[in-house]
Amino acid sequence: MKKIVILGSTGSIGVNALSVIKEFQEKFRVVGLSGFSNLSLLSKQIAEFKPEFVALPNLKDAAALKNKFKKTIFFSGTDNLVKLTETADYDILVAAVVGAVGLPPVISGLKRGKRIAIANKEPLVIAGKLLRNLAKTNRAEIIPVDSEHSAVFQCLKNENKQGVENILLTASGGPFFSKKIDFKKVTPEQALAHPNWSMGKKITIDSATMMNKGLEVIEARWLFDIPPENIKVIIHPQSVIHSMVEFKDGSTIAQMGTADMKLPIQYALAFPERLKNSFPKLNLIEREKLTFFKPDMNKFRCLKLAYQAIKTGGLAPAVLNAANEIAVNLFLNKKIGFNQIPDIVENKLNNFKNAANPSLEEIMNTDYKIRFELNNI
Ligand code: NAD
Ligand code: MG
């Protein structure tokens, strides 16, 4: 029986992770959950999964839930997530909050030598090198949940890294890939209408700008220790192939499946086992043809900016990520246009003080500085 803590259990990944755990009740047990603003869902989850620990930032909310669930231990305040990951006795941490806020609890899990099933890509983007080193020194595991990275992880499982030519990350292209559309006029509603995947708001906007794929290039760079020039993006609108690896001998290995995050979540929890489940399966006969295209970096400037950030290195990915997190929020709140997201990111990326091998403190300071500057415009 593996004991699981889920950070961000009320989100899209969190809910899917709980579905996987429900499917394999004899294998996995929930010992910790974390929420943010959706108290009614968190309350239902506590009633159903009976975790020993729950984290949520707001003190009053935590007190109200404590009244209802007397046996549960609640953590609140700004460091609620870290209190949870430091206290609970668990085997696997499902990191599924959105944004750089997930970095400290991931570090805490790695320091305790745990398996981190990581969906929360932003910590890997801003501090991937540090996280990889922490995993190594503490004999912890980082198993990707992001579907592309789960695919690459599976393709590389029995391979020697020396034989890898390129990683090919597939991208659906989002809602605007094939459309002639004026980015100045795009509304949040239009950008939130993803063709294939149902996900949280931030990642859905990132998919529309293709920043999501840019963040995934940086994520892959650190997860698999492959230079950025060997990580390519290929548009594949059907989202059947979740990514591929090209080898030096001319072979390409691909991983396929339905567009359902339960698959990579299950893989990260059960690895190296493959467990039989009742989820819908891919039927290739019923699929239309699979197509592939080159991404248009001039239309999707965020993708180009992400390559620029990883090539610049140091603090540049942290700058890119923080500027993007704020810009996406401003867009969702109708304060800026869709076309201004790359403008804001580019401006910050061209005006910051870099450091070659930044410490965690330097990364956090940069993240804070960019957020402070942008929230004050
Ligand atoms: P979501 O918005 O649906 O859920 C986010 C979760 O984080 C919620 O439980 C929310 O309560 C919590 N949260 C938000 N802000 C918080 C804060 N400041 N402090 C503590 N908790 C906070 O997002 P999602 O779609 O589930 O994505 C989660 C992460 O997984 C993201 O980093 C995303 O890029 C990544 N991811 C998601 C998918 C997907 O299919 N949804 C796929 C690949 C990767
Ligand atoms: Mg992905």
mmCIF file of N, CA, C and O and ligand atoms in Angstrom, residues 121 146-149 203 212-213 216, ligand 2:
data_model
loop_
_atom_site.group_PDB
_atom_site.id
_atom_site.type_symbol
_atom_site.label_atom_id
_atom_site.label_comp_id
_atom_site.label_asym_id
_atom_site.label_seq_id
_atom_site.Cartn_x
_atom_site.Cartn_y
_atom_site.Cartn_z
ATOM 1 N N LYS A 121 4.727 22.012 -13.582
ATOM 2 C CA LYS A 121 5.949 22.173 -14.376
ATOM 3 C C LYS A 121 6.762 23.403 -14.008
ATOM 4 O O LYS A 121 7.972 23.457 -14.231
ATOM 5 N N ASP A 146 3.379 15.321 -16.685
ATOM 6 C CA ASP A 146 3.060 16.030 -17.920
ATOM 7 C C ASP A 146 3.083 14.980 -19.046
ATOM 8 O O ASP A 146 4.039 14.190 -19.141
ATOM 9 N N SER A 147 2.023 14.941 -19.867
ATOM 10 C CA SER A 147 1.861 13.803 -20.787
ATOM 11 C C SER A 147 3.051 13.639 -21.735
ATOM 12 O O SER A 147 3.480 12.511 -22.008
ATOM 13 N N GLU A 148 3.602 14.769 -22.209
ATOM 14 C CA GLU A 148 4.738 14.696 -23.149
ATOM 15 C C GLU A 148 5.955 14.066 -22.474
ATOM 16 O O GLU A 148 6.676 13.261 -23.062
ATOM 17 N N HIS A 149 6.176 14.477 -21.228
ATOM 18 C CA HIS A 149 7.371 14.021 -20.513
ATOM 19 C C HIS A 149 7.207 12.591 -20.026
ATOM 20 O O HIS A 149 8.181 11.833 -19.984
ATOM 21 N N ILE A 203 -2.844 26.790 -17.546
ATOM 22 C CA ILE A 203 -2.201 25.955 -18.575
ATOM 23 C C ILE A 203 -2.988 26.025 -19.895
ATOM 24 O O ILE A 203 -2.400 25.917 -20.977
ATOM 25 N N ASN A 212 3.011 27.081 -23.119
ATOM 26 C CA ASN A 212 3.032 25.769 -22.469
ATOM 27 C C ASN A 212 4.107 24.874 -23.091
ATOM 28 O O ASN A 212 4.861 24.211 -22.382
ATOM 29 N N LYS A 213 4.189 24.880 -24.424
ATOM 30 C CA LYS A 213 5.187 24.011 -25.063
ATOM 31 C C LYS A 213 6.596 24.533 -24.775
ATOM 32 O O LYS A 213 7.536 23.755 -24.614
ATOM 33 N N GLU A 216 7.529 23.409 -21.524
ATOM 34 C CA GLU A 216 7.806 21.962 -21.587
ATOM 35 C C GLU A 216 9.185 21.657 -22.183
ATOM 36 O O GLU A 216 9.803 20.648 -21.841
HETATM 37 MG MG MG B 2 1.884 18.748 -21.474
#
